[in-house]
Amino acid sequence: ASGCDVVVNWGHDEDGARRTAADVQAAGGRAVLVHGDVRESSTHDRLVSTAQDAFGPLDVWINNAGVSVLAPVIDTSPDDFSRMIDVNLLGTFHGLRVAAHAMRAAGTHGRIVNVASEVAVQSFPYLGCYGATKFAVVGLTQAAAVELASTGITVNAVGPGTAETDMVLAERRSETALLRQDADTVRQRYLDAIRANTSPRS
């Protein structure tokens, strides 16, 4: 609706990606799909080349992929933590690096946005390992913002609060099992915390 054409990357949900593309087109934009794993640098190279071939120089890049596991730090498996690092942090690094190089090469004063989280600035129980990856995203963002400022490229992070995405609903199922509370009670605690602007687990 603001005039952007969009390359939509998807890893496992092609139907969801097609719905997103349809929403873009309904708002007046153009959209193309790319299937790839954000943990691989080659995926980001392909996203940039697809954007350039379809729409011209790259203006905006959003690193949005994320995974989480809700568990106490000491009960989080090394494999789960490694996956969160690979997707949340390494995936963001790959996207940031590839996008910045493309923007500099084209002389574009581009915008790079990294999706962090509210837990990137305030630790919550049972999301310590996930939060650690998002704290790292904020650190990476701050460093890149300083380094790229002179080129006219801005780098920012946003920290969304709780919304009922598939990932958050999976976290809630884990939380109901961990705390042995029913789903409605856990959901109501989140709603109360949002209204009071506090942590739902404080």
mmCIF file of C-alpha atoms in Angstrom:
data_model
loop_
_atom_site.group_PDB
_atom_site.id
_atom_site.type_symbol
_atom_site.label_atom_id
_atom_site.label_comp_id
_atom_site.label_asym_id
_atom_site.label_seq_id
_atom_site.Cartn_x
_atom_site.Cartn_y
_atom_site.Cartn_z
ATOM 1 C CA ALA A 1 0.000 0.000 0.000
ATOM 2 C CA SER A 2 3.033 2.273 0.475
ATOM 3 C CA GLY A 3 4.352 1.472 -2.986
ATOM 4 C CA CYS A 4 6.694 -1.444 -2.319
ATOM 5 C CA ASP A 5 7.082 -4.483 -4.543
ATOM 6 C CA VAL A 6 7.979 -7.537 -2.471
ATOM 7 C CA VAL A 7 10.070 -10.675 -2.740
ATOM 8 C CA VAL A 8 8.584 -13.209 -0.315
ATOM 9 C CA ASN A 9 10.935 -15.919 0.965
ATOM 10 C CA TRP A 10 9.456 -19.088 2.390
ATOM 11 C CA GLY A 11 11.057 -22.095 4.026
ATOM 12 C CA HIS A 12 8.232 -24.557 4.733
ATOM 13 C CA ASP A 13 4.858 -22.834 4.229
ATOM 14 C CA GLU A 14 4.319 -22.277 0.527
ATOM 15 C CA ASP A 15 0.583 -21.694 0.955
ATOM 16 C CA GLY A 16 1.254 -18.963 3.508
ATOM 17 C CA ALA A 17 3.786 -17.351 1.185
ATOM 18 C CA ARG A 18 1.263 -17.379 -1.653
ATOM 19 C CA ARG A 19 -1.329 -15.739 0.611
ATOM 20 C CA THR A 20 1.212 -13.053 1.511
ATOM 21 C CA ALA A 21 1.946 -12.462 -2.185
ATOM 22 C CA ALA A 22 -1.780 -12.194 -2.881
ATOM 23 C CA ASP A 23 -2.122 -9.622 -0.087
ATOM 24 C CA VAL A 24 0.715 -7.581 -1.599
ATOM 25 C CA GLN A 25 -0.934 -7.673 -5.006
ATOM 26 C CA ALA A 26 -4.317 -6.753 -3.516
ATOM 27 C CA ALA A 27 -2.670 -3.681 -1.966
ATOM 28 C CA GLY A 28 -1.356 -2.612 -5.367
ATOM 29 C CA GLY A 29 2.166 -4.056 -5.300
ATOM 30 C CA ARG A 30 3.920 -6.799 -7.207
ATOM 31 C CA ALA A 31 5.207 -9.943 -5.510
ATOM 32 C CA VAL A 32 7.404 -12.890 -6.403
ATOM 33 C CA LEU A 33 8.230 -15.966 -4.314
ATOM 34 C CA VAL A 34 11.589 -17.543 -3.472
ATOM 35 C CA HIS A 35 12.000 -20.818 -1.604
ATOM 36 C CA GLY A 36 15.113 -21.027 0.539
ATOM 37 C CA ASP A 37 16.661 -21.634 3.939
ATOM 38 C CA VAL A 38 17.730 -18.380 5.624
ATOM 39 C CA ARG A 39 20.554 -20.251 7.376
ATOM 40 C CA GLU A 40 22.319 -20.480 4.005
ATOM 41 C CA SER A 41 24.034 -17.438 2.518
ATOM 42 C CA SER A 42 23.135 -18.613 -0.998
ATOM 43 C CA THR A 43 19.434 -18.078 -0.204
ATOM 44 C CA HIS A 44 20.053 -14.404 0.454
ATOM 45 C CA ASP A 45 22.093 -14.052 -2.743
ATOM 46 C CA ARG A 46 19.150 -15.533 -4.634
ATOM 47 C CA LEU A 47 16.701 -13.163 -2.937
ATOM 48 C CA VAL A 48 18.756 -10.137 -3.944
ATOM 49 C CA SER A 49 19.171 -11.267 -7.551
ATOM 50 C CA THR A 50 15.445 -12.050 -7.797
ATOM 51 C CA ALA A 51 14.553 -8.599 -6.457
ATOM 52 C CA GLN A 52 16.939 -6.873 -8.840
ATOM 53 C CA ASP A 53 15.766 -8.865 -11.850
ATOM 54 C CA ALA A 54 12.078 -8.350 -11.074
ATOM 55 C CA PHE A 55 11.992 -4.823 -9.667
ATOM 56 C CA GLY A 56 15.345 -3.055 -10.012
ATOM 57 C CA PRO A 57 17.750 -1.868 -7.279
ATOM 58 C CA LEU A 58 17.105 -3.117 -3.763
ATOM 59 C CA ASP A 59 15.631 -0.427 -1.474
ATOM 60 C CA VAL A 60 14.412 -2.256 1.635
ATOM 61 C CA TRP A 61 15.448 -5.513 3.282
ATOM 62 C CA ILE A 62 13.661 -7.121 6.245
ATOM 63 C CA ASN A 63 15.173 -9.999 8.222
ATOM 64 C CA ASN A 64 12.042 -11.558 9.698
ATOM 65 C CA ALA A 65 12.600 -15.315 9.984
ATOM 66 C CA GLY A 66 12.650 -16.646 13.517
ATOM 67 C CA VAL A 67 12.240 -19.808 15.577
ATOM 68 C CA SER A 68 11.853 -20.290 19.319
ATOM 69 C CA VAL A 69 11.793 -22.978 21.957
ATOM 70 C CA LEU A 70 10.147 -22.190 25.279
ATOM 71 C CA ALA A 71 12.043 -23.948 28.070
ATOM 72 C CA PRO A 72 14.235 -23.143 31.064
ATOM 73 C CA VAL A 73 17.790 -22.336 29.993
ATOM 74 C CA ILE A 74 19.210 -25.442 31.672
ATOM 75 C CA ASP A 75 16.602 -27.668 29.990
ATOM 76 C CA THR A 76 17.125 -26.300 26.478
ATOM 77 C CA SER A 77 18.920 -28.850 24.327
ATOM 78 C CA PRO A 78 22.106 -27.872 22.508
ATOM 79 C CA ASP A 79 20.422 -28.802 19.212
ATOM 80 C CA ASP A 80 17.480 -26.469 19.890
ATOM 81 C CA PHE A 81 19.795 -23.629 20.889
ATOM 82 C CA SER A 82 21.956 -24.157 17.791
ATOM 83 C CA ARG A 83 18.879 -24.003 15.546
ATOM 84 C CA MET A 84 17.773 -20.726 17.139
ATOM 85 C CA ILE A 85 21.256 -19.284 16.680
ATOM 86 C CA ASP A 86 21.386 -20.437 13.059
ATOM 87 C CA VAL A 87 17.978 -19.033 12.070
ATOM 88 C CA ASN A 88 17.625 -15.983 14.305
ATOM 89 C CA LEU A 89 21.196 -14.713 14.364
ATOM 90 C CA LEU A 90 23.127 -16.267 11.484
ATOM 91 C CA GLY A 91 20.157 -15.829 9.138
ATOM 92 C CA THR A 92 19.981 -12.150 10.081
ATOM 93 C CA PHE A 93 23.737 -11.769 9.580
ATOM 94 C CA HIS A 94 23.562 -13.318 6.100
ATOM 95 C CA GLY A 95 20.655 -11.091 5.080
ATOM 96 C CA LEU A 96 22.197 -7.938 6.490
ATOM 97 C CA ARG A 97 25.531 -8.575 4.803
ATOM 98 C CA VAL A 98 24.155 -9.488 1.377
ATOM 99 C CA ALA A 99 21.609 -6.663 1.341
ATOM 100 C CA ALA A 100 24.141 -4.029 2.400
ATOM 101 C CA HIS A 101 26.608 -5.097 -0.301
ATOM 102 C CA ALA A 102 23.850 -4.900 -2.940
ATOM 103 C CA MET A 103 22.723 -1.472 -1.767
ATOM 104 C CA ARG A 104 26.268 -0.093 -1.691
ATOM 105 C CA ALA A 105 26.995 -1.459 -5.161
ATOM 106 C CA ALA A 106 23.862 0.238 -6.526
ATOM 107 C CA GLY A 107 24.443 3.466 -4.592
ATOM 108 C CA THR A 108 21.069 3.025 -2.897
ATOM 109 C CA HIS A 109 20.313 4.753 0.385
ATOM 110 C CA GLY A 110 18.538 1.628 1.528
ATOM 111 C CA ARG A 111 16.765 0.558 4.686
ATOM 112 C CA ILE A 112 17.557 -2.665 6.526
ATOM 113 C CA VAL A 113 15.191 -3.763 9.296
ATOM 114 C CA ASN A 114 15.971 -6.657 11.635
ATOM 115 C CA VAL A 115 13.055 -8.130 13.560
ATOM 116 C CA ALA A 116 14.247 -8.679 17.110
ATOM 117 C CA SER A 117 11.790 -9.070 19.994
ATOM 118 C CA GLU A 118 10.697 -7.538 23.255
ATOM 119 C CA VAL A 119 12.854 -10.235 24.868
ATOM 120 C CA ALA A 120 15.871 -8.634 23.175
ATOM 121 C CA VAL A 121 15.797 -5.891 25.805
ATOM 122 C CA GLN A 122 14.162 -7.627 28.764
ATOM 123 C CA SER A 123 14.743 -11.271 29.681
ATOM 124 C CA PHE A 124 11.694 -13.443 30.318
ATOM 125 C CA PRO A 125 11.676 -16.804 32.079
ATOM 126 C CA TYR A 126 11.694 -19.812 29.714
ATOM 127 C CA LEU A 127 12.823 -17.728 26.742
ATOM 128 C CA GLY A 128 16.426 -17.202 27.836
ATOM 129 C CA CYS A 129 18.078 -18.970 24.916
ATOM 130 C CA TYR A 130 15.712 -17.422 22.378
ATOM 131 C CA GLY A 131 16.268 -14.042 24.015
ATOM 132 C CA ALA A 132 20.034 -14.470 23.814
ATOM 133 C CA THR A 133 19.790 -14.750 20.028
ATOM 134 C CA LYS A 134 17.645 -11.626 19.880
ATOM 135 C CA PHE A 135 19.983 -9.675 22.195
ATOM 136 C CA ALA A 136 22.685 -10.593 19.669
ATOM 137 C CA VAL A 137 20.530 -9.344 16.786
ATOM 138 C CA VAL A 138 20.265 -5.964 18.514
ATOM 139 C CA GLY A 139 24.056 -5.829 18.993
ATOM 140 C CA LEU A 140 24.629 -6.728 15.341
ATOM 141 C CA THR A 141 22.124 -4.073 14.297
ATOM 142 C CA GLN A 142 23.760 -1.341 16.369
ATOM 143 C CA ALA A 143 27.229 -2.096 14.997
ATOM 144 C CA ALA A 144 26.039 -2.251 11.384
ATOM 145 C CA ALA A 145 24.077 0.987 11.804
ATOM 146 C CA VAL A 146 27.232 2.828 12.863
ATOM 147 C CA GLU A 147 29.391 1.248 10.172
ATOM 148 C CA LEU A 148 26.946 1.871 7.304
ATOM 149 C CA ALA A 149 25.713 5.336 8.312
ATOM 150 C CA SER A 150 28.156 7.125 6.028
ATOM 151 C CA THR A 151 26.811 5.215 3.006
ATOM 152 C CA GLY A 152 23.246 6.421 3.585
ATOM 153 C CA ILE A 153 22.058 2.925 4.520
ATOM 154 C CA THR A 154 20.133 2.772 7.790
ATOM 155 C CA VAL A 155 19.941 -0.361 9.927
ATOM 156 C CA ASN A 156 17.307 -0.673 12.630
ATOM 157 C CA ALA A 157 15.779 -3.378 14.803
ATOM 158 C CA VAL A 158 12.162 -3.611 15.900
ATOM 159 C CA GLY A 159 11.007 -5.484 18.986
ATOM 160 C CA PRO A 160 7.444 -6.730 18.553
ATOM 161 C CA GLY A 161 5.444 -7.687 21.587
ATOM 162 C CA THR A 162 3.248 -10.748 21.828
ATOM 163 C CA ALA A 163 0.929 -11.544 18.921
ATOM 164 C CA GLU A 164 -0.807 -14.844 18.264
ATOM 165 C CA THR A 165 1.434 -16.093 15.480
ATOM 166 C CA ASP A 166 2.015 -19.809 14.911
ATOM 167 C CA MET A 167 5.316 -19.514 16.784
ATOM 168 C CA VAL A 168 3.763 -17.803 19.815
ATOM 169 C CA LEU A 169 0.908 -20.315 19.933
ATOM 170 C CA ALA A 170 3.473 -23.123 19.975
ATOM 171 C CA GLU A 171 5.265 -21.349 22.824
ATOM 172 C CA ARG A 172 1.964 -21.095 24.691
ATOM 173 C CA ARG A 173 1.351 -24.838 24.360
ATOM 174 C CA SER A 174 4.795 -25.431 25.844
ATOM 175 C CA GLU A 175 4.057 -22.971 28.628
ATOM 176 C CA THR A 176 0.746 -24.580 29.549
ATOM 177 C CA ALA A 177 2.520 -27.926 29.856
ATOM 178 C CA LEU A 178 5.478 -26.487 31.763
ATOM 179 C CA LEU A 179 3.344 -24.563 34.261
ATOM 180 C CA ARG A 180 0.489 -27.103 34.301
ATOM 181 C CA GLN A 181 -2.057 -24.400 33.644
ATOM 182 C CA ASP A 182 -4.895 -24.386 31.142
ATOM 183 C CA ALA A 183 -4.508 -22.467 27.882
ATOM 184 C CA ASP A 184 -7.174 -19.876 28.728
ATOM 185 C CA THR A 185 -5.417 -18.972 31.989
ATOM 186 C CA VAL A 186 -2.079 -18.533 30.244
ATOM 187 C CA ARG A 187 -3.656 -16.465 27.451
ATOM 188 C CA GLN A 188 -5.447 -14.230 29.944
ATOM 189 C CA ARG A 189 -2.179 -13.583 31.769
ATOM 190 C CA TYR A 190 -0.678 -12.333 28.493
ATOM 191 C CA LEU A 191 -3.664 -10.051 27.856
ATOM 192 C CA ASP A 192 -3.441 -8.665 31.401
ATOM 193 C CA ALA A 193 0.303 -8.073 30.991
ATOM 194 C CA ILE A 194 -0.211 -6.245 27.698
ATOM 195 C CA ARG A 195 -2.782 -3.965 29.324
ATOM 196 C CA ALA A 196 -0.483 -3.333 32.293
ATOM 197 C CA ASN A 197 2.665 -3.079 30.118
ATOM 198 C CA THR A 198 4.486 -5.709 32.182
ATOM 199 C CA SER A 199 6.037 -9.105 31.573
ATOM 200 C CA PRO A 200 3.498 -11.961 31.394
ATOM 201 C CA ARG A 201 5.928 -14.112 33.359
ATOM 202 C CA SER A 202 6.966 -11.655 36.066
#
